[in-house]
Structure formats: C-alpha cells, structure tokens
Amino acid sequence: MRPRKAHTKSRTGCVECRRRHIKCDESRPQCKRCRDSARECVFTTGELKNQRSFYSPHTIASSATTNPETSSTTNSSVSPFSASSAQDDASPAVSMLHLELYHHFTTTVFDSLAQHHEGSATSLETIIQASLSTPYLMHELLALAALHLSLVRPSQGRYYHTQATQLQCQAIALFRAREEDLNAATSLPTFLFSAILGTHVLCETLRFCTEGPSLATFLARFVQYTALHRGVRAVAGRTWDTLRQSAIAASWRVAESTPGVTLGAVQQALLARIQAAKLGALVTDHYRLAIQCLPFSGDSSEPVASLTPQASCSRIIAWPVHVPQEYLDYLGQGRPEALVILAHYAVLLHQHRGFWVFGDAGAGLVVVIAEHLGTEWEAWLAWPQASILES
C-alpha cells in the first residue's frame, strides 16, 4: 500500500487559503497565493473565536511602544484581538498603537467627521459604546484613525497606511463571520460600521488611486469600492426599521433618502446632451438616474450644491450607493458618457476639498478624465473644467 501523502495545508494560513484548502506561505500583509490571484488576504489569529467586548476586566495588556519610524510595516499585533503568548488565547492583546489610534479617533477624527458629515447627529458616546461591544466596529474605528494619521503625518504615512489596511481587513473578516447573527439588537453598530467603512474605502479610493495609477485602475477600484459599500449597507438595511427609533435616526434618514426628481441647471444641460446622443432608451434612463442622484441644488438657476456642508458631504459619499448598477457597469467599461457624469461628481468632491476624505481628488479626477477623453469631449466637460479653474 502506498504511503499516505503528508499533510501540506497550513492551519495558520490566511482565511482565503484555508477556504480554498491550499497551502499558504503566510507572508504578511498578503500571502503569495492571494497576491498572485488578486484575492483579499486576511489573517486571523484567534480573533474570530473571540466575540467578547473589546475590553474586559483582565484583558487590557499593552505591548511595548512601537516606533512608526523603525517598526516593520507587517506588525503582527495589528489586531486588538490577536492572541498573545503571554495570555490566554481568548484574551485580546491591546498594543500601544491601538491606544494611540483609539485616542486619535476620539480626540481628532470624530470632530473632523462631525464638521463635514450629517452623522454629527450621532454622539461620540453612542459610537464608543457601540464599538466597545462590537469587535468589527472597533477595528474599523482604529483603521479610520490610522488612515487619517497616514495623511496628516506624511513622514510616517506608509506605516500608518499599512496599519489601516490590516485593521480594515480584520474588521471585514469579523463582520462577515458575524453576518448571520445580525438582528435588531445589533442594528446600531452594524449601521455605524457601514457608514464608517464606506467613508474609509472612499477615501482610500480617491486619495491613493488618483496619485499615479491609470484611469482604468482608478475606475476598477471605484467600482470595487461601490460594491463593498453597497454590500455592507444592504446587510445593515435589514434592520433599518429598528434604526428609525434609534439614536442615529437623523443619520439613517440621510443614508436611506434619495435625491428629489427636480434637476438643477447643470444636470439638465448634461441630461440634454445624453438624450441628444441617442444611446437608446434604456441606457439613457440609467444615465438619467445617475445624474438625478448628483446632490446639486434643485433650483434650476443654481449650478452648485446648496445643502449644508454636512448634508452635502453625506450625499456625496452616498451617491455611488444610489446610482443604478448599470451605470457602474458603464463606468467600469470606460464609456465616455459615464466618465463625463463622474467628472461632474468630481466637482462636488472639489467643492468640499476641505474634508480630508476628499482632499484634492476632485480636481485631479477632472483633469485625468479630460485628458483621457480628448478634445472631442471638450463641450461635455466645459462646466467641470471651468468649475475647477474658477476655484
């Protein structure tokens, strides 16, 4: 009888390799198999088994202080729920990095969101209380704080950006592991997770994908971001009846509401061009809905967003969630009309460039789209280009 082949699968490999029942080389932050096949790579070191509160009486254990300038960017203690050899496996290890990120979120990041987001109606206390009992929400709060630090501390940007990416992957893995357990009792943290994750991934897409990669790469990432935001939001939507009675009812109304049917002057002009192009009734209707979702003023004489800064930013973030899926398909295909609509959306980003999530991405996006489409589409892009130049 032939000897049995030795077991080669890794029991401590990434989630994707274990799911596919193949050996993982366990290289961090992304293993070779996931890197070669462009798959999401997430390492879980016992955290999926731990569904306790972030803090418990005997589990606050701080690791040695990490120096962002000298530490490796593949810090294995990136998760607040990773096991420590000095602790019981069920006890989360909290590093000094996590405490720094937690402090930064509560003292800086929340205030910046409150100034530019309708979610300011949600108190910091509400968010913190929800995160203390919800591991995936706590991971995402820390991830967003790390992302913000990567932008405001350029000399340490690469380090914090790596931490943000790893914490976000941990958050998504934990969320997916708990998806079947979501109910009315978890509606609040689920909605908060959806909102914060959406903001995080949009910032990643805008701020980092417009700094060098091709337009095709950016469009692929933008469509991917939209799919993720929509997916998490759809899960959160299962309990929206409960959210109506919650402490974040105002934020919920913004996320659920869609723009009215009245089009502003800029929207009307853009829609007229698309109708004149005779693209077919179905395609034209998809574009019409995407244009209608742009949060411009309903006053036909006013070509700019006239909402409050908080409401405007909330609706700008929500626009990719409200547009038809077909429009996103056209965008992924690089259709010129879809790109022109995206350029109009970019003007809204530019108008609110003081919000760190958007930065200068709006202006950069208009320029890249104009260069890609060329002189043939100058008339279509006249307003976006003029708006960028004027400001």
mmCIF file of C-alpha atoms in Angstrom:
data_model
loop_
_atom_site.group_PDB
_atom_site.id
_atom_site.type_symbol
_atom_site.label_atom_id
_atom_site.label_comp_id
_atom_site.label_asym_id
_atom_site.label_seq_id
_atom_site.Cartn_x
_atom_site.Cartn_y
_atom_site.Cartn_z
ATOM 1 C CA MET A 1 0.000 0.000 0.000
ATOM 2 C CA ARG A 2 1.326 3.432 -0.984
ATOM 3 C CA PRO A 3 2.215 5.630 1.988
ATOM 4 C CA ARG A 4 -0.229 8.423 2.700
ATOM 5 C CA LYS A 5 0.907 11.811 1.435
ATOM 6 C CA ALA A 6 1.990 14.114 4.208
ATOM 7 C CA HIS A 7 -0.397 16.924 5.160
ATOM 8 C CA THR A 8 0.713 20.158 3.464
ATOM 9 C CA LYS A 9 -2.071 22.612 4.264
ATOM 10 C CA SER A 10 -1.338 25.405 6.692
ATOM 11 C CA ARG A 11 -3.615 25.598 9.703
ATOM 12 C CA THR A 12 -2.403 29.100 10.494
ATOM 13 C CA GLY A 13 -2.584 30.485 6.959
ATOM 14 C CA CYS A 14 -4.823 33.264 5.688
ATOM 15 C CA VAL A 15 -8.604 32.936 5.573
ATOM 16 C CA GLU A 16 -8.707 32.629 1.762
ATOM 17 C CA CYS A 17 -6.106 29.827 1.533
ATOM 18 C CA ARG A 18 -7.849 27.879 4.279
ATOM 19 C CA ARG A 19 -11.172 28.307 2.495
ATOM 20 C CA ARG A 20 -9.611 27.015 -0.742
ATOM 21 C CA HIS A 21 -7.829 24.191 1.159
ATOM 22 C CA ILE A 22 -4.412 25.078 -0.178
ATOM 23 C CA LYS A 23 -1.085 25.722 1.500
ATOM 24 C CA CYS A 24 -0.404 29.327 2.488
ATOM 25 C CA ASP A 25 3.139 30.710 2.727
ATOM 26 C CA GLU A 26 1.856 33.072 5.481
ATOM 27 C CA SER A 27 3.810 36.073 4.196
ATOM 28 C CA ARG A 28 2.377 39.328 5.535
ATOM 29 C CA PRO A 29 0.460 41.507 4.949
ATOM 30 C CA GLN A 30 -0.517 39.460 1.847
ATOM 31 C CA CYS A 31 0.488 35.893 1.078
ATOM 32 C CA LYS A 32 1.907 34.970 -2.327
ATOM 33 C CA ARG A 33 -1.115 32.976 -3.497
ATOM 34 C CA CYS A 34 -3.549 35.813 -2.762
ATOM 35 C CA ARG A 35 -1.169 38.353 -4.233
ATOM 36 C CA ASP A 36 -0.755 36.381 -7.459
ATOM 37 C CA SER A 37 -4.509 35.823 -7.836
ATOM 38 C CA ALA A 38 -5.526 39.348 -6.702
ATOM 39 C CA ARG A 39 -7.590 37.988 -3.801
ATOM 40 C CA GLU A 40 -8.322 39.642 -0.485
ATOM 41 C CA CYS A 41 -5.840 38.308 2.069
ATOM 42 C CA VAL A 42 -6.840 38.321 5.733
ATOM 43 C CA PHE A 43 -5.006 36.676 8.640
ATOM 44 C CA THR A 44 -6.997 35.863 11.741
ATOM 45 C CA THR A 45 -5.109 34.828 14.852
ATOM 46 C CA GLY A 46 -7.923 33.594 17.010
ATOM 47 C CA GLU A 47 -9.983 36.780 16.794
ATOM 48 C CA LEU A 48 -12.914 35.141 15.019
ATOM 49 C CA LYS A 49 -13.411 32.957 18.047
ATOM 50 C CA ASN A 50 -13.363 35.921 20.380
ATOM 51 C CA GLN A 51 -16.647 37.797 20.388
ATOM 52 C CA ARG A 52 -16.265 39.432 23.779
ATOM 53 C CA SER A 53 -16.240 43.110 24.468
ATOM 54 C CA PHE A 54 -13.117 44.945 23.310
ATOM 55 C CA TYR A 55 -12.250 45.497 26.949
ATOM 56 C CA SER A 56 -12.774 43.048 29.778
ATOM 57 C CA PRO A 57 -11.506 43.422 33.360
ATOM 58 C CA HIS A 58 -8.300 41.451 32.938
ATOM 59 C CA THR A 59 -7.517 41.693 29.244
ATOM 60 C CA ILE A 60 -6.016 45.146 28.746
ATOM 61 C CA ALA A 61 -2.422 44.171 28.063
ATOM 62 C CA SER A 62 -0.176 46.704 26.350
ATOM 63 C CA SER A 63 2.730 45.656 24.220
ATOM 64 C CA ALA A 64 5.948 47.616 24.080
ATOM 65 C CA THR A 65 5.636 51.020 22.436
ATOM 66 C CA THR A 66 6.025 50.751 18.666
ATOM 67 C CA ASN A 67 8.116 53.334 16.850
ATOM 68 C CA PRO A 68 6.478 54.062 13.472
ATOM 69 C CA GLU A 69 9.818 55.118 12.027
ATOM 70 C CA THR A 70 11.643 51.879 12.804
ATOM 71 C CA SER A 71 8.989 49.214 13.130
ATOM 72 C CA SER A 72 8.251 46.799 10.314
ATOM 73 C CA THR A 73 5.075 47.561 8.385
ATOM 74 C CA THR A 74 3.954 43.966 8.867
ATOM 75 C CA ASN A 75 3.352 44.297 12.585
ATOM 76 C CA SER A 76 1.681 41.051 13.615
ATOM 77 C CA SER A 77 -0.057 42.696 16.580
ATOM 78 C CA VAL A 78 -2.181 44.906 14.360
ATOM 79 C CA SER A 79 -5.404 43.347 15.624
ATOM 80 C CA PRO A 80 -6.707 44.249 19.080
ATOM 81 C CA PHE A 81 -7.952 40.676 19.185
ATOM 82 C CA SER A 82 -4.766 38.826 18.306
ATOM 83 C CA ALA A 83 -3.604 36.165 20.698
ATOM 84 C CA SER A 84 -0.553 36.769 22.844
ATOM 85 C CA SER A 85 1.804 34.079 24.018
ATOM 86 C CA ALA A 86 1.737 35.656 27.475
ATOM 87 C CA GLN A 87 -2.049 35.483 27.657
ATOM 88 C CA ASP A 88 -4.896 33.073 27.345
ATOM 89 C CA ASP A 89 -5.846 32.697 23.656
ATOM 90 C CA ALA A 90 -9.304 34.092 24.361
ATOM 91 C CA SER A 91 -7.910 37.342 25.741
ATOM 92 C CA PRO A 92 -7.326 40.204 23.297
ATOM 93 C CA ALA A 93 -3.963 41.916 23.321
ATOM 94 C CA VAL A 94 -4.093 45.698 23.124
ATOM 95 C CA SER A 95 -0.909 47.383 21.936
ATOM 96 C CA MET A 96 0.225 50.950 22.440
ATOM 97 C CA LEU A 97 -0.540 51.512 18.764
ATOM 98 C CA HIS A 98 -4.200 50.629 19.320
ATOM 99 C CA LEU A 99 -4.404 53.014 22.265
ATOM 100 C CA GLU A 100 -2.845 55.754 20.131
ATOM 101 C CA LEU A 101 -5.366 55.140 17.348
ATOM 102 C CA TYR A 102 -8.279 54.993 19.773
ATOM 103 C CA HIS A 103 -7.218 58.297 21.316
ATOM 104 C CA HIS A 104 -6.767 59.868 17.883
ATOM 105 C CA PHE A 105 -10.257 58.830 16.800
ATOM 106 C CA THR A 106 -11.944 60.195 19.918
ATOM 107 C CA THR A 107 -9.999 63.469 20.004
ATOM 108 C CA THR A 108 -9.483 64.315 16.323
ATOM 109 C CA VAL A 109 -11.119 62.088 13.720
ATOM 110 C CA PHE A 110 -14.627 62.241 15.158
ATOM 111 C CA ASP A 111 -14.564 66.041 15.260
ATOM 112 C CA SER A 112 -13.442 66.185 11.625
ATOM 113 C CA LEU A 113 -16.288 63.884 10.595
ATOM 114 C CA ALA A 114 -18.803 65.898 12.616
ATOM 115 C CA GLN A 115 -17.839 69.086 10.759
ATOM 116 C CA HIS A 116 -18.403 67.562 7.334
ATOM 117 C CA HIS A 117 -20.856 64.717 7.778
ATOM 118 C CA GLU A 118 -24.549 64.506 8.633
ATOM 119 C CA GLY A 119 -23.572 61.766 11.064
ATOM 120 C CA SER A 120 -22.560 64.512 13.506
ATOM 121 C CA ALA A 121 -26.041 63.943 14.932
ATOM 122 C CA THR A 122 -24.583 60.730 16.312
ATOM 123 C CA SER A 123 -22.733 61.449 19.528
ATOM 124 C CA LEU A 124 -19.222 60.228 20.194
ATOM 125 C CA GLU A 125 -20.537 58.456 23.281
ATOM 126 C CA THR A 126 -23.024 56.494 21.140
ATOM 127 C CA ILE A 127 -20.286 55.375 18.755
ATOM 128 C CA ILE A 128 -17.862 54.417 21.518
ATOM 129 C CA GLN A 129 -20.477 52.471 23.479
ATOM 130 C CA ALA A 130 -21.388 50.511 20.356
ATOM 131 C CA SER A 131 -17.773 49.786 19.472
ATOM 132 C CA LEU A 132 -16.861 48.519 22.946
ATOM 133 C CA SER A 133 -19.127 45.506 22.467
ATOM 134 C CA THR A 134 -18.642 45.057 18.711
ATOM 135 C CA PRO A 135 -15.173 43.899 17.608
ATOM 136 C CA TYR A 136 -15.625 44.607 13.888
ATOM 137 C CA LEU A 137 -16.747 48.187 14.610
ATOM 138 C CA MET A 138 -13.811 48.798 16.959
ATOM 139 C CA HIS A 139 -11.390 47.504 14.334
ATOM 140 C CA GLU A 140 -12.849 49.877 11.758
ATOM 141 C CA LEU A 141 -12.671 52.890 14.098
ATOM 142 C CA LEU A 142 -8.981 52.177 14.644
ATOM 143 C CA ALA A 143 -8.487 51.639 10.899
ATOM 144 C CA LEU A 144 -10.024 55.016 10.073
ATOM 145 C CA ALA A 145 -7.841 56.705 12.686
ATOM 146 C CA ALA A 146 -4.754 55.077 11.165
ATOM 147 C CA LEU A 147 -5.797 56.214 7.702
ATOM 148 C CA HIS A 148 -6.175 59.799 8.935
ATOM 149 C CA LEU A 149 -2.737 59.678 10.563
ATOM 150 C CA SER A 150 -1.237 58.406 7.315
ATOM 151 C CA LEU A 151 -2.434 61.633 5.679
ATOM 152 C CA VAL A 152 -1.603 64.155 8.395
ATOM 153 C CA ARG A 153 1.804 62.620 9.194
ATOM 154 C CA PRO A 154 3.389 62.177 5.748
ATOM 155 C CA SER A 155 6.767 61.111 7.137
ATOM 156 C CA GLN A 156 5.040 58.113 8.782
ATOM 157 C CA GLY A 157 2.382 57.737 6.105
ATOM 158 C CA ARG A 158 3.456 54.346 4.836
ATOM 159 C CA TYR A 159 3.479 52.838 8.306
ATOM 160 C CA TYR A 160 0.037 54.114 9.290
ATOM 161 C CA HIS A 161 -1.437 53.261 5.906
ATOM 162 C CA THR A 162 -0.315 49.654 6.325
ATOM 163 C CA GLN A 163 -1.890 49.538 9.784
ATOM 164 C CA ALA A 164 -5.113 50.996 8.374
ATOM 165 C CA THR A 165 -5.251 48.354 5.646
ATOM 166 C CA GLN A 166 -4.631 45.461 8.018
ATOM 167 C CA LEU A 167 -7.146 46.688 10.605
ATOM 168 C CA GLN A 168 -9.747 47.180 7.893
ATOM 169 C CA CYS A 169 -9.213 43.622 6.603
ATOM 170 C CA GLN A 170 -9.622 42.331 10.150
ATOM 171 C CA ALA A 171 -12.821 44.368 10.545
ATOM 172 C CA ILE A 172 -14.351 42.989 7.337
ATOM 173 C CA ALA A 173 -13.428 39.417 8.255
ATOM 174 C CA LEU A 174 -15.028 39.807 11.682
ATOM 175 C CA PHE A 175 -18.129 41.397 10.169
ATOM 176 C CA ARG A 176 -18.548 38.566 7.684
ATOM 177 C CA ALA A 177 -18.130 35.998 10.437
ATOM 178 C CA ARG A 178 -20.989 37.633 12.379
ATOM 179 C CA GLU A 179 -23.255 38.411 9.423
ATOM 180 C CA GLU A 180 -25.708 35.617 10.154
ATOM 181 C CA ASP A 181 -26.110 36.827 13.741
ATOM 182 C CA LEU A 182 -27.168 40.374 12.804
ATOM 183 C CA ASN A 183 -30.523 41.365 14.269
ATOM 184 C CA ALA A 184 -32.410 44.308 15.726
ATOM 185 C CA ALA A 185 -30.112 44.367 18.746
ATOM 186 C CA THR A 186 -27.066 44.819 16.520
ATOM 187 C CA SER A 187 -28.651 47.342 14.128
ATOM 188 C CA LEU A 188 -26.831 50.341 15.589
ATOM 189 C CA PRO A 189 -23.232 49.035 15.397
ATOM 190 C CA THR A 190 -23.970 47.485 12.002
ATOM 191 C CA PHE A 191 -25.139 50.790 10.579
ATOM 192 C CA LEU A 192 -22.186 52.652 12.096
ATOM 193 C CA PHE A 193 -19.840 50.089 10.601
ATOM 194 C CA SER A 194 -21.436 50.541 7.187
ATOM 195 C CA ALA A 195 -21.107 54.335 7.342
ATOM 196 C CA ILE A 196 -17.532 54.407 8.648
ATOM 197 C CA LEU A 197 -16.287 51.653 6.333
ATOM 198 C CA GLY A 198 -17.863 53.409 3.347
ATOM 199 C CA THR A 199 -16.107 56.653 4.266
ATOM 200 C CA HIS A 200 -12.810 54.820 4.762
ATOM 201 C CA VAL A 201 -12.852 52.951 1.453
ATOM 202 C CA LEU A 202 -13.964 56.036 -0.485
ATOM 203 C CA CYS A 203 -11.025 57.949 0.977
ATOM 204 C CA GLU A 204 -8.678 55.109 0.039
ATOM 205 C CA THR A 205 -10.052 55.070 -3.497
ATOM 206 C CA LEU A 206 -9.907 58.826 -4.010
ATOM 207 C CA ARG A 207 -6.754 59.816 -2.167
ATOM 208 C CA PHE A 208 -4.482 56.934 -3.106
ATOM 209 C CA CYS A 209 -5.780 55.811 -6.509
ATOM 210 C CA THR A 210 -5.546 59.259 -8.106
ATOM 211 C CA GLU A 211 -1.858 59.647 -7.216
ATOM 212 C CA GLY A 212 -0.297 57.822 -10.123
ATOM 213 C CA PRO A 213 -2.266 54.748 -11.299
ATOM 214 C CA SER A 214 -4.027 54.823 -14.668
ATOM 215 C CA LEU A 215 -7.638 55.903 -15.075
ATOM 216 C CA ALA A 216 -8.577 52.272 -15.765
ATOM 217 C CA THR A 217 -7.066 51.237 -12.423
ATOM 218 C CA PHE A 218 -8.925 54.002 -10.622
ATOM 219 C CA LEU A 219 -12.244 53.062 -12.255
ATOM 220 C CA ALA A 220 -11.776 49.410 -11.282
ATOM 221 C CA ARG A 221 -11.086 50.414 -7.684
ATOM 222 C CA PHE A 222 -14.014 52.848 -7.640
ATOM 223 C CA VAL A 223 -16.425 50.170 -8.857
ATOM 224 C CA GLN A 224 -14.943 47.732 -6.330
ATOM 225 C CA TYR A 225 -15.401 50.302 -3.549
ATOM 226 C CA THR A 226 -19.036 50.791 -4.557
ATOM 227 C CA ALA A 227 -19.718 47.056 -4.484
ATOM 228 C CA LEU A 228 -18.255 46.777 -0.982
ATOM 229 C CA HIS A 229 -20.163 49.810 0.311
ATOM 230 C CA ARG A 230 -23.410 48.565 -1.201
ATOM 231 C CA GLY A 231 -22.925 45.073 0.170
ATOM 232 C CA VAL A 232 -22.318 46.160 3.755
ATOM 233 C CA ARG A 233 -25.088 48.738 3.530
ATOM 234 C CA ALA A 234 -27.514 46.069 2.283
ATOM 235 C CA VAL A 235 -26.746 43.953 5.335
ATOM 236 C CA ALA A 236 -27.257 46.946 7.611
ATOM 237 C CA GLY A 237 -30.512 47.675 5.794
ATOM 238 C CA ARG A 238 -32.086 44.501 7.149
ATOM 239 C CA THR A 239 -32.609 46.259 10.464
ATOM 240 C CA TRP A 240 -33.455 49.782 9.273
ATOM 241 C CA ASP A 241 -36.934 49.579 10.786
ATOM 242 C CA THR A 242 -35.186 49.457 14.153
ATOM 243 C CA LEU A 243 -32.844 52.299 13.185
ATOM 244 C CA ARG A 244 -35.802 54.640 12.768
ATOM 245 C CA GLN A 245 -36.213 54.544 16.537
ATOM 246 C CA SER A 246 -32.512 54.684 17.386
ATOM 247 C CA ALA A 247 -30.134 57.423 18.469
ATOM 248 C CA ILE A 248 -28.903 57.825 14.889
ATOM 249 C CA ALA A 249 -32.276 58.289 13.196
ATOM 250 C CA ALA A 250 -31.071 61.505 11.543
ATOM 251 C CA SER A 251 -28.031 59.754 10.074
ATOM 252 C CA TRP A 252 -30.231 56.875 8.969
ATOM 253 C CA ARG A 253 -32.557 59.212 7.065
ATOM 254 C CA VAL A 254 -29.618 60.669 5.139
ATOM 255 C CA ALA A 255 -28.289 57.232 4.224
ATOM 256 C CA GLU A 256 -31.689 55.928 3.113
ATOM 257 C CA SER A 257 -33.023 59.014 1.352
ATOM 258 C CA THR A 258 -32.530 59.567 -2.348
ATOM 259 C CA PRO A 259 -32.361 62.956 -4.098
ATOM 260 C CA GLY A 260 -35.532 64.503 -5.459
ATOM 261 C CA VAL A 261 -36.613 64.442 -9.092
ATOM 262 C CA THR A 262 -36.043 68.156 -9.748
ATOM 263 C CA LEU A 263 -32.857 68.718 -11.729
ATOM 264 C CA GLY A 264 -30.651 71.779 -11.478
ATOM 265 C CA ALA A 265 -29.392 73.702 -14.499
ATOM 266 C CA VAL A 266 -26.139 71.747 -14.786
ATOM 267 C CA GLN A 267 -27.929 68.411 -14.505
ATOM 268 C CA GLN A 268 -30.487 69.448 -17.139
ATOM 269 C CA ALA A 269 -27.749 70.501 -19.565
ATOM 270 C CA LEU A 270 -25.878 67.225 -19.063
ATOM 271 C CA LEU A 271 -29.020 65.133 -19.493
ATOM 272 C CA ALA A 272 -29.900 67.039 -22.673
ATOM 273 C CA ARG A 273 -26.547 66.117 -24.194
ATOM 274 C CA ILE A 274 -27.010 62.449 -23.330
ATOM 275 C CA GLN A 275 -30.534 62.411 -24.767
ATOM 276 C CA ALA A 276 -29.256 64.043 -27.957
ATOM 277 C CA ALA A 277 -26.609 61.322 -28.294
ATOM 278 C CA LYS A 278 -29.419 58.783 -28.932
ATOM 279 C CA LEU A 279 -27.866 55.985 -26.892
ATOM 280 C CA GLY A 280 -31.147 54.099 -26.576
ATOM 281 C CA ALA A 281 -33.992 54.478 -24.089
ATOM 282 C CA LEU A 282 -32.636 52.018 -21.523
ATOM 283 C CA VAL A 283 -29.080 53.352 -21.436
ATOM 284 C CA THR A 284 -30.336 56.946 -21.373
ATOM 285 C CA ASP A 285 -32.571 56.148 -18.408
ATOM 286 C CA HIS A 286 -29.661 54.646 -16.483
ATOM 287 C CA TYR A 287 -27.652 57.812 -17.082
ATOM 288 C CA ARG A 288 -30.648 59.972 -16.134
ATOM 289 C CA LEU A 289 -30.939 58.248 -12.764
ATOM 290 C CA ALA A 290 -27.214 58.669 -12.109
ATOM 291 C CA ILE A 291 -27.455 62.383 -12.936
ATOM 292 C CA GLN A 292 -30.554 62.770 -10.803
ATOM 293 C CA CYS A 293 -28.674 61.319 -7.824
ATOM 294 C CA LEU A 294 -25.989 64.010 -8.011
ATOM 295 C CA PRO A 295 -26.628 66.241 -4.954
ATOM 296 C CA PHE A 296 -26.910 69.542 -6.808
ATOM 297 C CA SER A 297 -29.433 72.213 -5.912
ATOM 298 C CA GLY A 298 -32.980 71.688 -7.102
ATOM 299 C CA ASP A 299 -33.120 75.363 -8.126
ATOM 300 C CA SER A 300 -32.640 75.383 -11.883
ATOM 301 C CA SER A 301 -30.761 78.687 -11.654
ATOM 302 C CA GLU A 302 -28.240 77.420 -9.147
ATOM 303 C CA PRO A 303 -25.469 75.193 -10.543
ATOM 304 C CA VAL A 304 -23.803 74.273 -7.260
ATOM 305 C CA ALA A 305 -24.770 72.214 -4.226
ATOM 306 C CA SER A 306 -26.829 74.371 -1.855
ATOM 307 C CA LEU A 307 -27.195 71.947 1.018
ATOM 308 C CA THR A 308 -25.457 72.384 4.369
ATOM 309 C CA PRO A 309 -21.812 71.225 4.339
ATOM 310 C CA GLN A 310 -22.695 68.206 6.478
ATOM 311 C CA ALA A 311 -25.647 67.164 4.319
ATOM 312 C CA SER A 312 -23.698 67.759 1.100
ATOM 313 C CA CYS A 313 -20.785 65.529 2.142
ATOM 314 C CA SER A 314 -23.156 62.817 3.345
ATOM 315 C CA ARG A 315 -24.928 62.761 -0.001
ATOM 316 C CA ILE A 316 -21.659 62.919 -1.932
ATOM 317 C CA ILE A 317 -20.473 59.822 -0.068
ATOM 318 C CA ALA A 318 -23.849 58.148 -0.674
ATOM 319 C CA TRP A 319 -24.007 58.913 -4.430
ATOM 320 C CA PRO A 320 -22.258 55.707 -5.592
ATOM 321 C CA VAL A 321 -24.725 53.718 -3.467
ATOM 322 C CA HIS A 322 -27.787 55.300 -5.074
ATOM 323 C CA VAL A 323 -26.783 55.191 -8.751
ATOM 324 C CA PRO A 324 -28.042 52.278 -10.890
ATOM 325 C CA GLN A 325 -25.774 49.260 -11.058
ATOM 326 C CA GLU A 326 -25.870 49.572 -14.839
ATOM 327 C CA TYR A 327 -24.223 52.983 -14.610
ATOM 328 C CA LEU A 328 -21.377 51.457 -12.602
ATOM 329 C CA ASP A 329 -21.044 48.793 -15.295
ATOM 330 C CA TYR A 330 -20.734 51.523 -17.931
ATOM 331 C CA LEU A 331 -18.170 53.267 -15.758
ATOM 332 C CA GLY A 332 -16.145 50.099 -15.425
ATOM 333 C CA GLN A 333 -16.202 49.774 -19.208
ATOM 334 C CA GLY A 334 -14.883 53.324 -19.545
ATOM 335 C CA ARG A 335 -17.842 54.626 -21.565
ATOM 336 C CA PRO A 336 -17.338 58.356 -22.280
ATOM 337 C CA GLU A 337 -20.791 59.473 -21.112
ATOM 338 C CA ALA A 338 -20.316 57.660 -17.803
ATOM 339 C CA LEU A 339 -16.942 59.357 -17.363
ATOM 340 C CA VAL A 340 -18.489 62.772 -18.028
ATOM 341 C CA ILE A 341 -21.039 62.154 -15.266
ATOM 342 C CA LEU A 342 -18.181 61.107 -12.970
ATOM 343 C CA ALA A 343 -16.413 64.381 -13.802
ATOM 344 C CA HIS A 344 -19.496 66.293 -12.609
ATOM 345 C CA TYR A 345 -19.399 64.240 -9.410
ATOM 346 C CA ALA A 346 -15.718 65.164 -9.079
ATOM 347 C CA VAL A 347 -16.700 68.862 -8.996
ATOM 348 C CA LEU A 348 -18.748 68.147 -5.876
ATOM 349 C CA LEU A 349 -15.705 66.483 -4.340
ATOM 350 C CA HIS A 350 -13.662 69.552 -5.217
ATOM 351 C CA GLN A 351 -16.205 71.933 -3.691
ATOM 352 C CA HIS A 352 -15.720 70.088 -0.392
ATOM 353 C CA ARG A 353 -11.965 69.502 -0.686
ATOM 354 C CA GLY A 354 -11.506 70.826 2.853
ATOM 355 C CA PHE A 355 -12.852 67.464 4.039
ATOM 356 C CA TRP A 356 -9.778 65.251 4.411
ATOM 357 C CA VAL A 357 -11.627 62.248 2.974
ATOM 358 C CA PHE A 358 -11.858 64.021 -0.411
ATOM 359 C CA GLY A 359 -8.778 66.251 -0.486
ATOM 360 C CA ASP A 360 -7.704 67.293 -3.988
ATOM 361 C CA ALA A 361 -9.050 64.145 -5.625
ATOM 362 C CA GLY A 362 -11.895 66.009 -7.359
ATOM 363 C CA ALA A 363 -9.658 68.358 -9.320
ATOM 364 C CA GLY A 364 -7.264 65.553 -10.202
ATOM 365 C CA LEU A 365 -10.091 63.358 -11.430
ATOM 366 C CA VAL A 366 -11.491 66.052 -13.744
ATOM 367 C CA VAL A 367 -8.041 66.574 -15.271
ATOM 368 C CA VAL A 368 -7.442 62.842 -15.807
ATOM 369 C CA ILE A 369 -10.869 62.317 -17.397
ATOM 370 C CA ALA A 370 -10.413 65.317 -19.714
ATOM 371 C CA GLU A 371 -7.005 64.065 -20.842
ATOM 372 C CA HIS A 372 -8.404 60.582 -21.430
ATOM 373 C CA LEU A 373 -11.415 61.698 -23.492
ATOM 374 C CA GLY A 374 -9.551 64.315 -25.530
ATOM 375 C CA THR A 375 -10.762 67.322 -27.482
ATOM 376 C CA GLU A 376 -13.801 65.529 -28.897
ATOM 377 C CA TRP A 377 -15.488 65.774 -25.499
ATOM 378 C CA GLU A 378 -14.452 69.316 -24.557
ATOM 379 C CA ALA A 379 -18.002 70.673 -24.785
ATOM 380 C CA TRP A 380 -19.279 67.936 -22.481
ATOM 381 C CA LEU A 381 -16.581 68.725 -19.911
ATOM 382 C CA ALA A 382 -16.731 72.513 -20.203
ATOM 383 C CA TRP A 383 -18.564 73.042 -16.914
ATOM 384 C CA PRO A 384 -16.461 70.629 -14.774
ATOM 385 C CA GLN A 385 -13.223 72.114 -16.096
ATOM 386 C CA ALA A 386 -14.415 75.698 -15.625
ATOM 387 C CA SER A 387 -15.566 74.929 -12.082
ATOM 388 C CA ILE A 388 -12.146 73.580 -11.160
ATOM 389 C CA LEU A 389 -10.344 76.558 -12.686
ATOM 390 C CA GLU A 390 -12.598 79.130 -11.023
ATOM 391 C CA SER A 391 -11.925 77.725 -7.571
#
